[in-house]
mmCIF file of C-alpha atoms and ligand atoms in Angstrom:
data_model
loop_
_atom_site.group_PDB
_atom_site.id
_atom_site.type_symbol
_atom_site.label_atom_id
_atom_site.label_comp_id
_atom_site.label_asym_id
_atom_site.label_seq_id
_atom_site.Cartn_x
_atom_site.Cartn_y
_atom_site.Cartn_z
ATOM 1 C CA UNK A 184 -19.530 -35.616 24.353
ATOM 2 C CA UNK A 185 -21.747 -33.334 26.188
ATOM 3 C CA UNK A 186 -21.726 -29.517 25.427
ATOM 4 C CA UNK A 187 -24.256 -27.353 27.255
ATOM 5 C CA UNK A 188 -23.917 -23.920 26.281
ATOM 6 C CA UNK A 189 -23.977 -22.791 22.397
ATOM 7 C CA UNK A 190 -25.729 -19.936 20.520
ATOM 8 C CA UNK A 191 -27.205 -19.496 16.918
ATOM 9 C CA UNK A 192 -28.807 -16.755 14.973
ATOM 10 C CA UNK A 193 -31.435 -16.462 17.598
ATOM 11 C CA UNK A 194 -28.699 -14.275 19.180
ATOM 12 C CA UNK A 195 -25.355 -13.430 18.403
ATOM 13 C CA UNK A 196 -24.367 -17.177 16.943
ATOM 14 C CA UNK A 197 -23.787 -17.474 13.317
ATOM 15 C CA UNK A 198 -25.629 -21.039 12.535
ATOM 16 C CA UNK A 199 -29.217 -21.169 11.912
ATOM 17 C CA UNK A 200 -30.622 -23.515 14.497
ATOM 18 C CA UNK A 201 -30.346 -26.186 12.262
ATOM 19 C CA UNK A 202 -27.300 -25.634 11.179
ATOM 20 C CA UNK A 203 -26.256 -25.442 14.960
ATOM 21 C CA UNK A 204 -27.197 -29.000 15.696
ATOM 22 C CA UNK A 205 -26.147 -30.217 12.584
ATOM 23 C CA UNK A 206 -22.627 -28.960 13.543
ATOM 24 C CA UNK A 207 -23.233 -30.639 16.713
ATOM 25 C CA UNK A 208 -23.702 -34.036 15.011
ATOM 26 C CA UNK A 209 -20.941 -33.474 13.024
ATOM 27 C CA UNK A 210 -18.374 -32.887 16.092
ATOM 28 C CA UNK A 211 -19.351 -35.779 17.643
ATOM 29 C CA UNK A 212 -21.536 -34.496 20.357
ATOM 30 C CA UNK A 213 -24.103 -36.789 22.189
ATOM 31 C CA UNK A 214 -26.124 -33.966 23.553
ATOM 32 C CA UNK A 215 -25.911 -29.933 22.863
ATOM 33 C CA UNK A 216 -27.654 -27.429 24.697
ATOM 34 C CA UNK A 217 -28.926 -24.161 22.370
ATOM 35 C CA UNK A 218 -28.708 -21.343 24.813
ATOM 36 C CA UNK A 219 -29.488 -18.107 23.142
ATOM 37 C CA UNK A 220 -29.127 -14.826 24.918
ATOM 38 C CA UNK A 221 -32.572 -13.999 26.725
ATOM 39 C CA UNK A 222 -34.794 -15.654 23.858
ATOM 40 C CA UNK A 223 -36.213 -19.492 23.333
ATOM 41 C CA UNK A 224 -37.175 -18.648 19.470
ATOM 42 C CA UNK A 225 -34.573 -20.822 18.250
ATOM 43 C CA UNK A 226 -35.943 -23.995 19.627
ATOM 44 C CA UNK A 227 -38.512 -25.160 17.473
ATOM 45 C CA UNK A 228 -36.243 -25.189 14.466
ATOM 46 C CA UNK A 229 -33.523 -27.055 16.720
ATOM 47 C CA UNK A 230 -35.456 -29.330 17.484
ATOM 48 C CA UNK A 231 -37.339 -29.953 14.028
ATOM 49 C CA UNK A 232 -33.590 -30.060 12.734
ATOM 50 C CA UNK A 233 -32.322 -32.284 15.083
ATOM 51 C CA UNK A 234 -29.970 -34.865 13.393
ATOM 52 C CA UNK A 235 -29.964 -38.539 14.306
ATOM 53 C CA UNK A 236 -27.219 -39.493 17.324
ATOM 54 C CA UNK A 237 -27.918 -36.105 19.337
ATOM 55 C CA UNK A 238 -30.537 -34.950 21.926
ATOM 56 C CA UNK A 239 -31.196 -31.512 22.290
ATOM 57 C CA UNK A 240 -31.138 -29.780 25.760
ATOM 58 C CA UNK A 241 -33.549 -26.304 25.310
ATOM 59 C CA UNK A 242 -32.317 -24.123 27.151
ATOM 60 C CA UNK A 243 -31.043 -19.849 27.294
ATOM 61 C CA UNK A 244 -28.322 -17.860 28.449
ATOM 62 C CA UNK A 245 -30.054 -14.651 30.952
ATOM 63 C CA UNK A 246 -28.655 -11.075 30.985
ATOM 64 C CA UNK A 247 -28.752 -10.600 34.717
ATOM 65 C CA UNK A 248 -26.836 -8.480 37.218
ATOM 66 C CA UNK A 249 -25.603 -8.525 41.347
ATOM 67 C CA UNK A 250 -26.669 -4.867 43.063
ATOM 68 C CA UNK A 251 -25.031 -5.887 45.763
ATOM 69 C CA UNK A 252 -22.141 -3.468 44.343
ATOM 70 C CA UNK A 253 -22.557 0.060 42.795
ATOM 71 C CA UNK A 254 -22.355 -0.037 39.639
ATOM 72 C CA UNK A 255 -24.176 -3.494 39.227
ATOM 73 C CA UNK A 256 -22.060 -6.737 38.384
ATOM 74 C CA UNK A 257 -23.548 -8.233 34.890
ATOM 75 C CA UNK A 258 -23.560 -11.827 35.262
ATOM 76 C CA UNK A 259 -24.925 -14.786 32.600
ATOM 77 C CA UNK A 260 -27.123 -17.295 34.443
ATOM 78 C CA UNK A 261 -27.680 -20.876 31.635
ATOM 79 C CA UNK A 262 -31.101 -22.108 31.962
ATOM 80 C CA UNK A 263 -32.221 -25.768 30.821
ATOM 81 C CA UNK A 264 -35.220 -27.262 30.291
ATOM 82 C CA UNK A 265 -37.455 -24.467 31.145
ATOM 83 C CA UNK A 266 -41.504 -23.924 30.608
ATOM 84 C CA UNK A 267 -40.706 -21.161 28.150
ATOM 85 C CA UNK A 268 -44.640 -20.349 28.807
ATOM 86 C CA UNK A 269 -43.915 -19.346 31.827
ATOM 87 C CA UNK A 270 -45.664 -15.762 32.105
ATOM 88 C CA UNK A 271 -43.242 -14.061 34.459
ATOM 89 C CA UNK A 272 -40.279 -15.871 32.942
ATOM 90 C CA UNK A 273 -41.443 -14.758 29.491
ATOM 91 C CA UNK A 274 -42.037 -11.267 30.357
ATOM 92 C CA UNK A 275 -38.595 -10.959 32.216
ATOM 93 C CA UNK A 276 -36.795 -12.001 29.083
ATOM 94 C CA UNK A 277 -38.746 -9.765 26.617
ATOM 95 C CA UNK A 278 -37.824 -7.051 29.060
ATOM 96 C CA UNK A 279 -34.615 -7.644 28.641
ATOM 97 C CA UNK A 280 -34.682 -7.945 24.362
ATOM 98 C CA UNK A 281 -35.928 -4.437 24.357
ATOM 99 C CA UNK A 282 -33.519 -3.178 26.865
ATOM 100 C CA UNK A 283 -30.832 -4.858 24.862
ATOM 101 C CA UNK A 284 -32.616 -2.618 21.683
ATOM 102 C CA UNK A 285 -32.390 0.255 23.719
ATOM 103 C CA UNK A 286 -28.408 -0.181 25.104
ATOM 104 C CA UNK A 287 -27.717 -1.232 21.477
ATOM 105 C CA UNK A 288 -29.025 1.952 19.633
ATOM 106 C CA UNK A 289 -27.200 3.936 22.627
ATOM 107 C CA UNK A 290 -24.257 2.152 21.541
ATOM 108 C CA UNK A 291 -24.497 3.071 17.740
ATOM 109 C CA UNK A 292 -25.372 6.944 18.803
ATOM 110 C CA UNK A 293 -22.012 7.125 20.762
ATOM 111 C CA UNK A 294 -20.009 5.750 17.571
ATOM 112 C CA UNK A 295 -21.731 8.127 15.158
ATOM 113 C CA UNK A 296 -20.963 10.943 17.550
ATOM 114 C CA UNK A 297 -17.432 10.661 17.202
ATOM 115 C CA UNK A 298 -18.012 10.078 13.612
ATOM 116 C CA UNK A 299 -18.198 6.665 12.724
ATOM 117 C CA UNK A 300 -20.054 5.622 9.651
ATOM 118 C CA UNK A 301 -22.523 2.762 11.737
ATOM 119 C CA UNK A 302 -26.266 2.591 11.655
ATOM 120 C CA UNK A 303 -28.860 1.457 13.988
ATOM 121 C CA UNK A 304 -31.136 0.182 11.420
ATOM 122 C CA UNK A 305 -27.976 -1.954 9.940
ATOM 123 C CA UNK A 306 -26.981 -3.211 13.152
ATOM 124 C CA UNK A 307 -30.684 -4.844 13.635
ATOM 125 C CA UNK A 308 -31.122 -5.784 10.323
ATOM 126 C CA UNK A 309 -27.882 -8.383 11.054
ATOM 127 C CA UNK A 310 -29.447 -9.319 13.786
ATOM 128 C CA UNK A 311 -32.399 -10.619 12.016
ATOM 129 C CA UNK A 312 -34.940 -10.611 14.378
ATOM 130 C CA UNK A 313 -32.755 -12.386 16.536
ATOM 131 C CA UNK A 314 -31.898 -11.173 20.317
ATOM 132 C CA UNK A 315 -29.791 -8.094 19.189
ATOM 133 C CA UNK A 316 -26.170 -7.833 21.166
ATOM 134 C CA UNK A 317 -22.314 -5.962 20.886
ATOM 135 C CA UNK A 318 -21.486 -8.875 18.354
ATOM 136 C CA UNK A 319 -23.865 -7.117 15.540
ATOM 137 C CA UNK A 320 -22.497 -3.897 16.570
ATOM 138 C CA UNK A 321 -18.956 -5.492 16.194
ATOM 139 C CA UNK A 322 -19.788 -6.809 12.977
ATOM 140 C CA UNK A 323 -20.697 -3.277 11.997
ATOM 141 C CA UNK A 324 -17.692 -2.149 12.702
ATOM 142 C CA UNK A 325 -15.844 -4.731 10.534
ATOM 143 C CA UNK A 326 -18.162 -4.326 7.581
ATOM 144 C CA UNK A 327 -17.137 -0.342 8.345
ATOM 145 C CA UNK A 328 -13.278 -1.333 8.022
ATOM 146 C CA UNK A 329 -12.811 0.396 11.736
ATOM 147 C CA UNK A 330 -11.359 -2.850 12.872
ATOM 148 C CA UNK A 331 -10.485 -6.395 11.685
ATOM 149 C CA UNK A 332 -11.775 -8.507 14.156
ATOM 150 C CA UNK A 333 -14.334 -9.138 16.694
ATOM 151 C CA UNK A 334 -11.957 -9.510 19.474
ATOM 152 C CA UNK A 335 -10.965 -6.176 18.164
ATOM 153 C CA UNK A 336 -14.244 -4.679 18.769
ATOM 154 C CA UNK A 337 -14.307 -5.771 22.124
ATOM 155 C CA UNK A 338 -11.034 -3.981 23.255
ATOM 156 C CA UNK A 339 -10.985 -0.862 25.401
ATOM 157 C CA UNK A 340 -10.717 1.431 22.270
ATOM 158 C CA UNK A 341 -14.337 0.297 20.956
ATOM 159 C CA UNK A 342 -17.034 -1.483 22.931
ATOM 160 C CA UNK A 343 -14.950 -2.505 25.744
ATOM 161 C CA UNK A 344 -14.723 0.810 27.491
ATOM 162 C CA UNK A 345 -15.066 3.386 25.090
ATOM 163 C CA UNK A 346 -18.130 2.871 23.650
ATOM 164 C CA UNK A 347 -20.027 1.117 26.549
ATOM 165 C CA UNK A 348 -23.414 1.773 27.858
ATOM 166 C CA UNK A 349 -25.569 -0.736 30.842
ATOM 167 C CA UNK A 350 -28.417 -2.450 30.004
ATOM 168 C CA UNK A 351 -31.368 -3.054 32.180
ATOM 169 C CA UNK A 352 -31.000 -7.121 32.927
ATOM 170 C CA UNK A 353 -32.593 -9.572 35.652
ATOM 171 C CA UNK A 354 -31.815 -9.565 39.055
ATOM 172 C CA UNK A 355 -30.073 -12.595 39.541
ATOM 173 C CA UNK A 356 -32.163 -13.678 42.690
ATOM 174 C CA UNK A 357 -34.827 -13.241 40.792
ATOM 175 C CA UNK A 358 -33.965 -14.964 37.978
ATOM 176 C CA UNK A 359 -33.524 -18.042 39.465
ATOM 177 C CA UNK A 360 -36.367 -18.221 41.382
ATOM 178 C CA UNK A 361 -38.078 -17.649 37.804
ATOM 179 C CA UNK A 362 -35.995 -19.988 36.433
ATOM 180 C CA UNK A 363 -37.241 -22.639 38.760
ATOM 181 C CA UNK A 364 -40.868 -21.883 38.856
ATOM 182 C CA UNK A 365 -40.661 -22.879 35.068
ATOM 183 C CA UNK A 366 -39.355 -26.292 36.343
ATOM 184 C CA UNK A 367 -35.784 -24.933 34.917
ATOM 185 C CA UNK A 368 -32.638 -25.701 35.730
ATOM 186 C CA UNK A 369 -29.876 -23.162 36.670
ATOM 187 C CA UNK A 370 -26.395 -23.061 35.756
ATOM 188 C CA UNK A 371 -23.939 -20.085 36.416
ATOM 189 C CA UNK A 372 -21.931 -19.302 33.283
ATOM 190 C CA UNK A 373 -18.463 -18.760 33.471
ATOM 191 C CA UNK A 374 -18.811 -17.367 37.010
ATOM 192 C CA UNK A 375 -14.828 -16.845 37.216
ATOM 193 C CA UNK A 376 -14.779 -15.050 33.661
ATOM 194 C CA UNK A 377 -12.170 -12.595 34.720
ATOM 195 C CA UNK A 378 -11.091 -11.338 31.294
ATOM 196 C CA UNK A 379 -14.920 -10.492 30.333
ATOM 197 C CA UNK A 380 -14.239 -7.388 33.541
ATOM 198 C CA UNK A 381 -15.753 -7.896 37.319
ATOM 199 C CA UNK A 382 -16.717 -11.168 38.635
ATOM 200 C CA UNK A 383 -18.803 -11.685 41.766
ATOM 201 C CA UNK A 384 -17.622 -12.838 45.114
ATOM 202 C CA UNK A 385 -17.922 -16.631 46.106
ATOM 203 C CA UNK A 386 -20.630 -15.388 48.710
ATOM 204 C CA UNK A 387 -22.974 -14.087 45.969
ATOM 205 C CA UNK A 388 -22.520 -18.202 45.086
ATOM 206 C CA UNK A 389 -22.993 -19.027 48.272
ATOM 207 C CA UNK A 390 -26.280 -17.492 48.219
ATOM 208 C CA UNK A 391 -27.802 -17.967 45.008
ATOM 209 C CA UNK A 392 -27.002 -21.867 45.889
ATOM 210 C CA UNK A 393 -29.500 -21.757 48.515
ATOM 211 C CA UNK A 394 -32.493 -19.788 46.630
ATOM 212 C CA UNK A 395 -32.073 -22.858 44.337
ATOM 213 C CA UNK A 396 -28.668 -22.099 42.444
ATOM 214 C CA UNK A 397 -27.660 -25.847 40.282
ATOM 215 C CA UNK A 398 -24.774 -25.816 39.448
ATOM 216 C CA UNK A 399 -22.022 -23.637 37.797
ATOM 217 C CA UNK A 400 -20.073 -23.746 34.736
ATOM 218 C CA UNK A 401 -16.583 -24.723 35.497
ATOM 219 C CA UNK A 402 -14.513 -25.751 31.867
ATOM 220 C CA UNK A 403 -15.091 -22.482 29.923
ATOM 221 C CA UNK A 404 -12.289 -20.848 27.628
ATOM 222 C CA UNK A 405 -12.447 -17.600 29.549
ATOM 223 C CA UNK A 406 -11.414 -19.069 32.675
ATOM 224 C CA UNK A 407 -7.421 -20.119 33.117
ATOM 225 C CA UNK A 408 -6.827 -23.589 34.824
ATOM 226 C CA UNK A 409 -6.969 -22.354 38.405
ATOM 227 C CA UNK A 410 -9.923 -20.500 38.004
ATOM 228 C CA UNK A 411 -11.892 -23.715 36.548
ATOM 229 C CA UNK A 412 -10.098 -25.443 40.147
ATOM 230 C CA UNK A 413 -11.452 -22.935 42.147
ATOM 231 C CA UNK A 414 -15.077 -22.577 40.544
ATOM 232 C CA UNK A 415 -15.011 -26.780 40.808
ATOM 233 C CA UNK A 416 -13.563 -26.699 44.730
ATOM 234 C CA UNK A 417 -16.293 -24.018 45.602
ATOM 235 C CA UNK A 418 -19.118 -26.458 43.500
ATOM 236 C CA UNK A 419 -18.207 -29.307 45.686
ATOM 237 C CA UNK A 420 -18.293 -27.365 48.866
ATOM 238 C CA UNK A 421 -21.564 -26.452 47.783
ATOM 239 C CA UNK A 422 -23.021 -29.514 46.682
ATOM 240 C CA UNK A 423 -23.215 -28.249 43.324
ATOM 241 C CA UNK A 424 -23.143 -30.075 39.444
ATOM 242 C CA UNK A 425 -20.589 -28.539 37.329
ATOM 243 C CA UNK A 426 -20.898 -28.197 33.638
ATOM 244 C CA UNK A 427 -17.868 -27.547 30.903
ATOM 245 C CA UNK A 428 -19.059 -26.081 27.778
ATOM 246 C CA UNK A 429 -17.741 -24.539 25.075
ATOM 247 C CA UNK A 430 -20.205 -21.328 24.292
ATOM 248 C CA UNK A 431 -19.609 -21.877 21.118
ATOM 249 C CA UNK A 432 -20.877 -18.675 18.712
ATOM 250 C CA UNK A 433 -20.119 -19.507 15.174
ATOM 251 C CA UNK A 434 -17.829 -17.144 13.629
ATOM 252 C CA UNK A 435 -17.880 -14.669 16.661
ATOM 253 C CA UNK A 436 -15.678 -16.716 18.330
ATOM 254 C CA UNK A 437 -12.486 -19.043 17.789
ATOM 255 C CA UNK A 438 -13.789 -21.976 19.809
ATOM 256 C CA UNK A 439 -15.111 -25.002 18.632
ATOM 257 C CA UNK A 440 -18.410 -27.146 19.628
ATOM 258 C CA UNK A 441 -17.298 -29.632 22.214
ATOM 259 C CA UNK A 442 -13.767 -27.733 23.437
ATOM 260 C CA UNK A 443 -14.923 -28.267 26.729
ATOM 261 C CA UNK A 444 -17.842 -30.727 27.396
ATOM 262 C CA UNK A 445 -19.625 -31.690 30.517
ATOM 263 C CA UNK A 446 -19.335 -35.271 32.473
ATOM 264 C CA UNK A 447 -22.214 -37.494 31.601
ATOM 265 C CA UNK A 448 -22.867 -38.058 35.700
ATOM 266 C CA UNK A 449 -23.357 -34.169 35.855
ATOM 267 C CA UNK A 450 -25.486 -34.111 32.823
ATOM 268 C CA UNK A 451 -28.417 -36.973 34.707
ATOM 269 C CA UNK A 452 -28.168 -34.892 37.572
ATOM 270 C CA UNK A 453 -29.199 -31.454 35.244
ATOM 271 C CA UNK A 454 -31.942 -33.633 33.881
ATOM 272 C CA UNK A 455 -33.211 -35.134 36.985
ATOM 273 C CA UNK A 456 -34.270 -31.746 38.361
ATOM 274 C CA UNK A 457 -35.801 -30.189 35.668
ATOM 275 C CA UNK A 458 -39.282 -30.139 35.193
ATOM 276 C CA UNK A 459 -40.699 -28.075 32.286
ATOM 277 C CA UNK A 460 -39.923 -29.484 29.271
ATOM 278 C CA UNK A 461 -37.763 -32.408 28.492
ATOM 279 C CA UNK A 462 -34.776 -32.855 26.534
ATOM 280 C CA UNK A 463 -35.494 -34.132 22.780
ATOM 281 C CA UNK A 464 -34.373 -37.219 22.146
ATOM 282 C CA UNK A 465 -32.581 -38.117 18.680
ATOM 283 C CA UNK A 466 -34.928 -40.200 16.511
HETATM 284 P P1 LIG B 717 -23.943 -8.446 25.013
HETATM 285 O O1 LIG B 717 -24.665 -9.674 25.475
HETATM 286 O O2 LIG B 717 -24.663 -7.702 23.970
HETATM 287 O O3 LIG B 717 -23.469 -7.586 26.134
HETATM 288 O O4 LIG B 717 -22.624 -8.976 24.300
HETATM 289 C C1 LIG B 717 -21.867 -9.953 24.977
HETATM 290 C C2 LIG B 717 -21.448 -11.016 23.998
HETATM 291 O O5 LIG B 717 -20.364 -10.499 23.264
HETATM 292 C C3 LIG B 717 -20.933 -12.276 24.660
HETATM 293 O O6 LIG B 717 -21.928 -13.237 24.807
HETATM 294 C C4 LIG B 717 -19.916 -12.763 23.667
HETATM 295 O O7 LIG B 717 -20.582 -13.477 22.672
HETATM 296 C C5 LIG B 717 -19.408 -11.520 23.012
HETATM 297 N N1 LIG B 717 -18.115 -11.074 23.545
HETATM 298 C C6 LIG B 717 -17.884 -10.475 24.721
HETATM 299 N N2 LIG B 717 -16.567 -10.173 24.847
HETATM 300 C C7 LIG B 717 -15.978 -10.604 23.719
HETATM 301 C C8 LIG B 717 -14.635 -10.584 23.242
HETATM 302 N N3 LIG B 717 -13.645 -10.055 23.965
HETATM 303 N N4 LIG B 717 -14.400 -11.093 22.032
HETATM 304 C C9 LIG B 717 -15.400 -11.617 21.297
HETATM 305 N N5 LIG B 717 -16.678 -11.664 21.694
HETATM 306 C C10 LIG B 717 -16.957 -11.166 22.886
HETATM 307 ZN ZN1 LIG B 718 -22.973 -14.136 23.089
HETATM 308 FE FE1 LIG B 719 -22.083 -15.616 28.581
HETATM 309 FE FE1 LIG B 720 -22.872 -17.621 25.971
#
């Protein structure tokens, strides 16, 4: 089995890096991909970690958005096997880590207003030097007895409308050219995601396929059966690989490593184009 799309500490996961491909190993997977939100720092200790029977894919998840709209579309754009030395790459995603400070402290301002007990400094202590996101903020307001769960949090009483403030994230053009001047590969997450609020129109696909656009992420739990048809049909047209994936977060989320995996035919293409670093192979 084949998973490309998972987080850890280094963002809003759960797992230590090694506990994340330990996990892996231990659901059978043949290959996971650590994507972390806008950061590569959880690599090294993936890959020191990694358990025999697995080969890890490096890769990260980007915060970008689509101006082709007013207000801006956010968008996640998966990036494998990247040159994570690459200067402009680098300095795009720090860019976005403090932004992501800056929207998260926003966040916590806009709860204390109205009176709820949260604090900034609490919120980034949980994250632990990791990249900081609405999950910690969430988790906050757990530990604060405000709500139960983090599905909770995310409902249009909290941080799902109520509490909601944009951050500054990539251009998505842009991104992907970065993404492939580091010899990266990349992916479109959950493109269709529907329940997560506005998805972008199948010509913003269209496009971004031929700035260099890979693939897109097709089996994801956020999209219902005939969106995963559609974002497949519109890969195909394209001339696009399409990934499954479960986006697996620890205990911020209900799904499991390997609920939806990627085909192994999909997987050689991924790894055929990329360039900057390879995968690492289980000893
Ligand atoms: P951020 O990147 O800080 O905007 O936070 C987005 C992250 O929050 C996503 O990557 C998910 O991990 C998580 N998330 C978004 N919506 C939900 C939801 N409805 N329930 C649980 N987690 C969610
Ligand atoms: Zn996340
Ligand atoms: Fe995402
Ligand atoms: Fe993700």
């Amino acid at each position: 089995m084949i998973d490309l799309h998972a987080h850890s500490t280094a963002s809003d996961g759960t797992l230590r890096p090694a506990e994340l491909v330990a996990a892996g190993a231990a659901a059978g997977l043949r290959v996971l991909a650590v994507t972390d939100h806008d950061t590569t720092s959880g690599w090294t200790e993936a890959a020191d970690a990694l358990p025999p029977g697995l080969d890890l894919v490096r890769g990260a998840e980007l915060s970008c958005r689509w101006s082709g709209t007013s207000p801006p579309v956010p968008l996640h754009l998966l990036a494998y096997l990247f040159d994570p030395a690459e200067p402009e790459l680098a300095a795009a995603l720090a860019r976005v880590r403090a932004a992501r400070e800056v929207r998260g402290e926003r966040i916590v301002e806009l709860l204390r207003a109205d009176g709820h007990p949260i604090s900034w400094p609490e919120v980034l202590a949980d994250a632990a030097g990791g990249t900081v996101g609405r999950p910690h903020i969430a988790r906050a307001l757990i530990r604060a007895g405000l709500v139960e769960t983090t599905a909770e949090a995310f409902d249009a009483r909290w941080l799902g409308s109520r509490y909601r403030s944009p951050k500054v994230d990539i251009d998505v053009f842009t991104a992907v050219r970065l993404v492939r001047r580091a010899g990266g590969v990349p992916v479109f997450a959950h493109p269709r995601a529907t329940r997560r609020g506005r998805v972008v129109p199948d010509s913003l696909i269209v496009e971004l396929a031929a700035v260099g656009l890979a693939g897109l992420e097709a089996d994801h739990e956020d999209h219902s059966p005939a969106e995963r048809a559609h974002v497949r049909a519109l890969a195909a047209e394209l001339g696009l690989l399409v990934t499954g994936s479960s986006d697996f977060h620890g205990a911020h989320k209900t799904v499991a490593l390997g609920a939806f995996t990627t085909a192994p035919e999909a997987y050689d293409r991924l790894v055929a184009q990329a360039s900057g670093v390879t995968p690492v192979l289980s000893g």
